[in-house]
């Protein structure tokens, strides 16, 4: 992995997404500030969407837009091979398993529950 799939870039993307989600703008026609949830597409909760319900297409969704989940590591043993798995392995697992909805794929879904 390199370029845009580097951990520091993913962390910067998480920070940018958080700032954008918290952004408000004055809407003179509505006479109030509007937020992301006022204008986003939220197919799983269209009536009263929260920021987490907005459909955002981003690689960070594989980590539920959570920096703590991005930082997780674990020891793994496969026969004689031992090693540490991290965000690289999680991303590869998700890319391979989500389209086929394999067992355990739930942890690959976005923070709103979708892909």
Short mmCIF file of C-alpha atoms in Angstrom, two decimals:
data_model
loop_
_atom_site.label_atom_id
_atom_site.label_comp_id
_atom_site.label_asym_id
_atom_site.label_seq_id
_atom_site.Cartn_x
_atom_site.Cartn_y
_atom_site.Cartn_z
CA UNK A 1 0.00 0.00 0.00
CA UNK A 2 1.18 3.51 -0.75
CA UNK A 3 -0.09 6.87 -1.90
CA UNK A 4 -3.68 7.50 -0.90
CA UNK A 5 -3.84 4.19 0.97
CA UNK A 6 -1.36 5.21 3.64
CA UNK A 7 -2.45 5.38 7.27
CA UNK A 8 -1.60 9.07 7.64
CA UNK A 9 -3.72 9.89 4.58
CA UNK A 10 -6.64 7.84 5.93
CA UNK A 11 -6.37 9.67 9.27
CA UNK A 12 -6.36 13.04 7.47
CA UNK A 13 -9.43 11.91 5.51
CA UNK A 14 -11.21 10.96 8.75
CA UNK A 15 -10.44 14.41 10.17
CA UNK A 16 -11.69 16.14 7.02
CA UNK A 17 -14.89 14.09 7.01
CA UNK A 18 -15.51 14.98 10.68
CA UNK A 19 -15.05 18.69 9.91
CA UNK A 20 -17.39 18.49 6.92
CA UNK A 21 -20.01 16.60 8.95
CA UNK A 22 -19.94 19.37 11.57
CA UNK A 23 -20.23 22.20 9.03
CA UNK A 24 -23.29 24.43 9.06
CA UNK A 25 -24.42 27.07 6.60
CA UNK A 26 -27.07 29.76 6.86
CA UNK A 27 -30.00 29.10 4.51
CA UNK A 28 -31.93 32.35 4.11
CA UNK A 29 -34.91 30.58 2.51
CA UNK A 30 -35.25 28.27 5.51
CA UNK A 31 -34.35 31.00 7.99
CA UNK A 32 -31.93 28.70 9.81
CA UNK A 33 -28.60 26.97 9.69
CA UNK A 34 -28.58 23.74 7.70
CA UNK A 35 -26.30 20.80 8.31
CA UNK A 36 -25.18 17.72 6.44
CA UNK A 37 -28.11 15.65 7.67
CA UNK A 38 -30.51 18.25 6.22
CA UNK A 39 -29.19 17.65 2.71
CA UNK A 40 -27.65 14.17 2.65
CA UNK A 41 -28.95 10.96 1.12
CA UNK A 42 -29.86 8.65 4.02
CA UNK A 43 -31.56 5.55 2.60
CA UNK A 44 -31.61 3.62 5.90
CA UNK A 45 -33.18 6.47 7.89
CA UNK A 46 -34.70 9.01 5.48
CA UNK A 47 -37.22 10.49 7.93
CA UNK A 48 -34.80 11.79 10.58
CA UNK A 49 -31.21 11.17 9.49
CA UNK A 50 -28.29 11.71 11.81
CA UNK A 51 -24.80 12.35 10.46
CA UNK A 52 -24.02 8.62 10.75
CA UNK A 53 -27.01 7.82 8.52
CA UNK A 54 -25.73 9.83 5.56
CA UNK A 55 -24.50 7.67 2.70
CA UNK A 56 -20.84 8.64 2.30
CA UNK A 57 -18.70 6.69 -0.13
CA UNK A 58 -15.25 6.56 1.40
CA UNK A 59 -12.60 3.95 2.11
CA UNK A 60 -12.88 4.99 5.77
CA UNK A 61 -16.34 3.40 5.89
CA UNK A 62 -14.56 0.03 6.13
CA UNK A 63 -13.52 1.26 9.60
CA UNK A 64 -16.92 2.82 10.40
CA UNK A 65 -15.22 6.24 10.14
CA UNK A 66 -13.50 5.49 13.44
CA UNK A 67 -9.81 6.20 13.99
CA UNK A 68 -9.67 3.72 16.87
CA UNK A 69 -10.82 0.90 14.58
CA UNK A 70 -8.29 2.00 11.97
CA UNK A 71 -5.51 1.67 14.57
CA UNK A 72 -6.43 -1.85 15.76
CA UNK A 73 -3.89 -4.63 15.41
CA UNK A 74 -4.03 -8.29 16.39
CA UNK A 75 -1.71 -11.27 16.48
CA UNK A 76 -2.65 -14.01 14.04
CA UNK A 77 -1.36 -17.53 13.69
CA UNK A 78 -1.90 -19.77 10.70
CA UNK A 79 -0.08 -23.03 11.22
CA UNK A 80 3.61 -22.20 11.52
CA UNK A 81 3.13 -18.63 10.29
CA UNK A 82 2.64 -15.92 12.91
CA UNK A 83 2.26 -12.22 12.43
CA UNK A 84 0.42 -9.04 13.20
CA UNK A 85 -2.63 -8.02 11.22
CA UNK A 86 -3.62 -4.37 10.92
CA UNK A 87 -5.70 -2.00 8.81
CA UNK A 88 -4.11 -3.30 5.59
CA UNK A 89 -5.40 -6.82 6.28
CA UNK A 90 -8.81 -5.55 7.38
CA UNK A 91 -9.18 -3.52 4.18
CA UNK A 92 -8.22 -6.49 2.00
CA UNK A 93 -10.65 -8.73 3.90
CA UNK A 94 -13.48 -6.24 3.43
CA UNK A 95 -12.83 -5.69 -0.25
CA UNK A 96 -12.94 -9.45 -0.81
CA UNK A 97 -15.79 -10.46 1.49
CA UNK A 98 -18.41 -7.69 1.49
CA UNK A 99 -19.60 -8.20 -2.10
CA UNK A 100 -20.21 -11.85 -1.28
CA UNK A 101 -21.66 -11.09 2.20
CA UNK A 102 -19.45 -13.67 3.86
CA UNK A 103 -19.71 -14.38 7.56
CA UNK A 104 -18.06 -11.61 9.55
CA UNK A 105 -18.60 -9.04 6.80
CA UNK A 106 -20.75 -6.92 9.14
CA UNK A 107 -17.61 -5.32 10.59
CA UNK A 108 -16.86 -4.05 7.07
CA UNK A 109 -20.12 -2.13 6.70
CA UNK A 110 -20.21 1.64 7.00
CA UNK A 111 -21.19 3.47 10.15
CA UNK A 112 -24.76 3.79 8.84
CA UNK A 113 -25.01 0.03 8.28
CA UNK A 114 -24.58 0.02 4.50
CA UNK A 115 -21.72 -0.43 2.09
#
